[in-house]
Coordinates of C-alpha atoms in Angstrom, one line a residue:
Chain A
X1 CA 167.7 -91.3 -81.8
X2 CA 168.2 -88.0 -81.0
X3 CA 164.5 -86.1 -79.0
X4 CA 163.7 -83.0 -78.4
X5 CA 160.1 -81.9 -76.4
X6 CA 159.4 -78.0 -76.0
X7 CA 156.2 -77.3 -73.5
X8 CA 154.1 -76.0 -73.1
X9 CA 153.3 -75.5 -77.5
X10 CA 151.8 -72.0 -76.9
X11 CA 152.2 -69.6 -74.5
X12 CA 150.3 -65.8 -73.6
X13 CA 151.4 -63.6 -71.2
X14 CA 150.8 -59.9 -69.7
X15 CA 153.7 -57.4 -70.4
X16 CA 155.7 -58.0 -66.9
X17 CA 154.1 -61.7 -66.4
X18 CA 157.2 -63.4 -66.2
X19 CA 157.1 -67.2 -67.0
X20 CA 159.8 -70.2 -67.9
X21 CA 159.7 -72.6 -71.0
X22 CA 160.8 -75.7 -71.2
X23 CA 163.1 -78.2 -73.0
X24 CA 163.4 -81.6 -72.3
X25 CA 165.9 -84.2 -74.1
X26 CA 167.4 -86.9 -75.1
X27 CA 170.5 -87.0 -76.9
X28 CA 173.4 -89.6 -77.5
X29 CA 176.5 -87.6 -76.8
X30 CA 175.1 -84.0 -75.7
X31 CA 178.0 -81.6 -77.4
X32 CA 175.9 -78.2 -77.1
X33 CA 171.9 -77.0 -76.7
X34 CA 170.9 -74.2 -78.4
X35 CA 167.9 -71.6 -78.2
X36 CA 166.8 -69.6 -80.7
X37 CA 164.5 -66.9 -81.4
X38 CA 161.7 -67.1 -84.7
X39 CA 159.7 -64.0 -85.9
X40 CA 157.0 -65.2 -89.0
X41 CA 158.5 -65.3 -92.1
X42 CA 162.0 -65.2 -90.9
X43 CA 165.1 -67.5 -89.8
X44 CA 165.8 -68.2 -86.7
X45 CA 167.9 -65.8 -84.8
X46 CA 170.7 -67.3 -82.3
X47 CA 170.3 -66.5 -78.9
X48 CA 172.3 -68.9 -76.2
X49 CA 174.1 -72.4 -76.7
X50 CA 174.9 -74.1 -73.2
X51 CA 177.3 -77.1 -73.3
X52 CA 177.2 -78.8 -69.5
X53 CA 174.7 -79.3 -66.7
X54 CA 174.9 -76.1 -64.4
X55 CA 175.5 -73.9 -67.0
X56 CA 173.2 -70.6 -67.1
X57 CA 173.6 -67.5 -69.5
X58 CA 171.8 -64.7 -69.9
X59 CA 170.6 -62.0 -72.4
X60 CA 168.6 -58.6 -71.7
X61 CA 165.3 -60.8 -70.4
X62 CA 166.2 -64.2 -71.3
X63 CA 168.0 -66.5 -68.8
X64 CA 168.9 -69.8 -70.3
X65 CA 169.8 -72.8 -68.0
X66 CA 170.6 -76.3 -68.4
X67 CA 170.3 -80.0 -66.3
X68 CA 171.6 -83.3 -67.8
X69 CA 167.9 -83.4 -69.1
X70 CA 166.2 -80.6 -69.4
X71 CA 166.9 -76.7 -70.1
X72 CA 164.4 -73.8 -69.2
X73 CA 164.4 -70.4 -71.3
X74 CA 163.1 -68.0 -67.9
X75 CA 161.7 -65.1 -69.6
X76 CA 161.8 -61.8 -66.5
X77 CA 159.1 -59.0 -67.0
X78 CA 158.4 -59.7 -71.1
X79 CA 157.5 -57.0 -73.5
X80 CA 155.3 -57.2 -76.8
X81 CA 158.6 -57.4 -78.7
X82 CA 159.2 -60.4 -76.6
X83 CA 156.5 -62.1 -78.7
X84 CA 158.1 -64.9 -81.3
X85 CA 158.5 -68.2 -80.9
X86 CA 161.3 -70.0 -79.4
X87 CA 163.3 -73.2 -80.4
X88 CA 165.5 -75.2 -78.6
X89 CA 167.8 -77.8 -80.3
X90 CA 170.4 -80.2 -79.2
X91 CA 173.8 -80.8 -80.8
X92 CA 174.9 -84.9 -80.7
X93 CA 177.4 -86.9 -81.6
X94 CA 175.4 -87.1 -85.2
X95 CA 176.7 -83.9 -85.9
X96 CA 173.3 -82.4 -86.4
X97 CA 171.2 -80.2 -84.5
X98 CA 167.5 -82.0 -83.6
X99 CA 164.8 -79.1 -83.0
X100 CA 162.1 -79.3 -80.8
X101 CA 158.4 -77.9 -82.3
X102 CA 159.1 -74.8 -80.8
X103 CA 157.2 -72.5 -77.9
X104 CA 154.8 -70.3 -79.4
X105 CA 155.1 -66.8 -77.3
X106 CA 152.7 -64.1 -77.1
X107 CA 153.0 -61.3 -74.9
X108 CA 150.2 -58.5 -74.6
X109 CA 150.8 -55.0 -73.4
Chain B
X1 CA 176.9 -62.7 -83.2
X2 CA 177.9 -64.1 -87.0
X3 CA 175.6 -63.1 -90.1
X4 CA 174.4 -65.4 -92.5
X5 CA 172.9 -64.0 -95.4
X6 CA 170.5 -65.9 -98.4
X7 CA 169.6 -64.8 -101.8
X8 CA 166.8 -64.4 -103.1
X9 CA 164.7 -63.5 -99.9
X10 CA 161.6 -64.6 -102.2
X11 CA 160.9 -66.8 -105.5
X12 CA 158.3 -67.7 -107.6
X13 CA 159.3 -69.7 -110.6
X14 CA 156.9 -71.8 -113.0
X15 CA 156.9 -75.9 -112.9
X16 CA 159.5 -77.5 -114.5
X17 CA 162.2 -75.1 -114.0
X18 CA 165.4 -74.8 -111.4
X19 CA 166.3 -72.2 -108.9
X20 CA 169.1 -71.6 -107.3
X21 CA 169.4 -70.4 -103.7
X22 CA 172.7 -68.8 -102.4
X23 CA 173.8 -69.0 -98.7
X24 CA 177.1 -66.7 -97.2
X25 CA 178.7 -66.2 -94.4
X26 CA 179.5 -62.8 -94.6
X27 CA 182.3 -62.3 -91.5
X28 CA 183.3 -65.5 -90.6
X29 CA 184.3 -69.0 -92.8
X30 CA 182.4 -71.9 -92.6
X31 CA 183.7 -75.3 -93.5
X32 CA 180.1 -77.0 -92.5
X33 CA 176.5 -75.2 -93.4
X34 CA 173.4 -77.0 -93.6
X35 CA 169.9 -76.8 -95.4
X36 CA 166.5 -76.6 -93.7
X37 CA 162.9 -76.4 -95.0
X38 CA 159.8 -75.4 -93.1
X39 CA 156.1 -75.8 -93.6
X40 CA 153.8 -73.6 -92.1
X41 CA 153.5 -73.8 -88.1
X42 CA 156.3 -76.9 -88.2
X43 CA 159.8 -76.7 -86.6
X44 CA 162.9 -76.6 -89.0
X45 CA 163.4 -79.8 -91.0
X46 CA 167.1 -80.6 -92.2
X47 CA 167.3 -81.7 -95.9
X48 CA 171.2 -81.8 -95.8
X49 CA 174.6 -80.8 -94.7
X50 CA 177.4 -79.3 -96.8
X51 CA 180.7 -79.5 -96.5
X52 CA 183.2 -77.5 -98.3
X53 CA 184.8 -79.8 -101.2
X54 CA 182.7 -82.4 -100.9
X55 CA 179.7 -84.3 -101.3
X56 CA 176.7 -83.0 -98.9
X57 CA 175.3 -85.6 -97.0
X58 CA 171.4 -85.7 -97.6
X59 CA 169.0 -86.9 -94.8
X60 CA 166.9 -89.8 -95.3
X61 CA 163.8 -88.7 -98.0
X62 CA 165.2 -86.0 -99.9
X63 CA 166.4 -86.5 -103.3
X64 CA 170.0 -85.7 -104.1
X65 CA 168.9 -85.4 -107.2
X66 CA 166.1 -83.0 -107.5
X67 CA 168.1 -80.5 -104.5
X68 CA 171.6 -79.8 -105.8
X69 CA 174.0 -78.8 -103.3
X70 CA 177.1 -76.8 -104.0
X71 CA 179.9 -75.6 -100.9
X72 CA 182.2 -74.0 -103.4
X73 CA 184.2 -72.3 -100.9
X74 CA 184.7 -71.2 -97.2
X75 CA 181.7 -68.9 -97.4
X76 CA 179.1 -69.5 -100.1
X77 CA 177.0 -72.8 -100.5
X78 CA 174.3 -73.6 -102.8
X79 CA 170.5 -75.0 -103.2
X80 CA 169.5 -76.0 -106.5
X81 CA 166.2 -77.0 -106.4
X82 CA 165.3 -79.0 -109.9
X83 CA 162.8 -79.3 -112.2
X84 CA 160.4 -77.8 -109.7
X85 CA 156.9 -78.5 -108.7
X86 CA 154.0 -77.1 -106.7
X87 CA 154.9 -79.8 -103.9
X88 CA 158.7 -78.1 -103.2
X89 CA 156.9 -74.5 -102.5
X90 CA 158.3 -74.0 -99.2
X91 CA 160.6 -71.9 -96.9
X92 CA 164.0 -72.8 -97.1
X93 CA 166.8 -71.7 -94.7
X94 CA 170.5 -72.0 -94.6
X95 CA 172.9 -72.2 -91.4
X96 CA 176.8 -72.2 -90.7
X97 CA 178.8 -73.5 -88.3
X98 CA 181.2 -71.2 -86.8
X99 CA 183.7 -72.9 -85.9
X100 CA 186.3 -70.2 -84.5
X101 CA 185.8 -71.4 -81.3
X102 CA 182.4 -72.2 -80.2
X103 CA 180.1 -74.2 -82.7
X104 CA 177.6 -71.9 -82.7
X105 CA 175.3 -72.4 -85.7
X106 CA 173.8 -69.2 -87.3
X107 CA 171.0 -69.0 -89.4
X108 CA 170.0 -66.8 -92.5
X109 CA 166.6 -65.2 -93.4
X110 CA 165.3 -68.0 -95.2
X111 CA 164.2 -67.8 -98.9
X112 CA 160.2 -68.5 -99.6
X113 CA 159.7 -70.4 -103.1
X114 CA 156.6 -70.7 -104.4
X115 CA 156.4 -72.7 -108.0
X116 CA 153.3 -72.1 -109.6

């Protein structure tokens, strides 16, 4: 079966504190990892999918990166509007994403 | 990236009765979407996945019967919740699978149903 682990569950940081989350899994079949981004009361919003070891993308302060069993979401000089909390997810051969609990983010000025 | 809307953004309906929730893809078609529900302070739970003109395949637990879903066509899909009660107040969330050329799975707003 298909296991996804986020650490550490919560997270606070200063504005400019920058810090890494993690992702750790196990998957039959890894066809993509995905992180996403989740404000209260809303749906998640896409951020990066990574499909192979090595592989690193990035996005204004978020640097996604990816090993054969783990993936780190590096977060570089947050802002308050940084604050949300963050899922990761792996895509397997069931089709189906699996979602970790999630990273609970909150960044102070 | 791809937008994903829901309708209604927010419900409340009395016991007993149905609601329907709509799911679109509004620039891109989608021959797989799926349906989530969340609690409060828990990760996204998958209730089932839809496929366009045919049967959704429902995870293990939820009742086919009481959650009706509907993938019509290429970019609307369907959650009827049934006869409902207290129990199924909840935030529900749709996704689609773009499948253009990367998989990526996008997400709408989520709908929060209360039944009172």
């Amino acid at each position: 079966e298909d296991q996804v682990t986020q650490s550490p569950e919560a997270l606070r940081l200063q504005e400019g504190e920058s810090s890494s989350l993690n992702c750790s899994y196990t998957v039959s079949g890894l066809r993509g990892l995905f992180w996403y981004r989740q404000d209260p009361g809303k749906g998640p919003e896409f951020l990066f999918t990574l499909y192979s070891a090595g592989e690193e993308k990035e996005k204004e302060r978020l640097k996604a990166t990816l090993t054969k069993k783990e993936s780190f979401l590096h977060i570089t000089a947050p802002k308050p509007e940084d604050s949300a909390t963050y899922l990761c997810a792996v895509w397997g051969s069931w089709g189906k994403l699996q979602f970790g609990a999630g990273t609970q983010v909150v960044v102070t000025p | 990236g791809a937008v994903v809307s829901q309708h209604p953004s927010r419900v409340i309906c009395k016991s007993g009765t149905s609601v329907k929730i709509e799911c679109r893809s509004l620039d891109f078609q989608a021959t797989t979407m799926f349906w989530y529900r969340q609690f409060p302070k828990q990760s996204l739970m998958l209730m089932a996945t839809s496929n366009e003109g045919s049967k959704a395949t429902y995870e293990q637990g939820v009742e086919k019967d009481k959650f009706l879903i509907n993938h019509a066509s290429l970019t609307l899909s369907t959650l009827t919740v049934t006869s409902a009660h207290p129990e199924d107040s909840s935030f529900y969330i749709c996704s689609a699978r773009d499948e253009r050329q990367s998989y990526e799975q996008y997400f709408g707003p989520g709908t929060r149903l209360t039944v009172t």
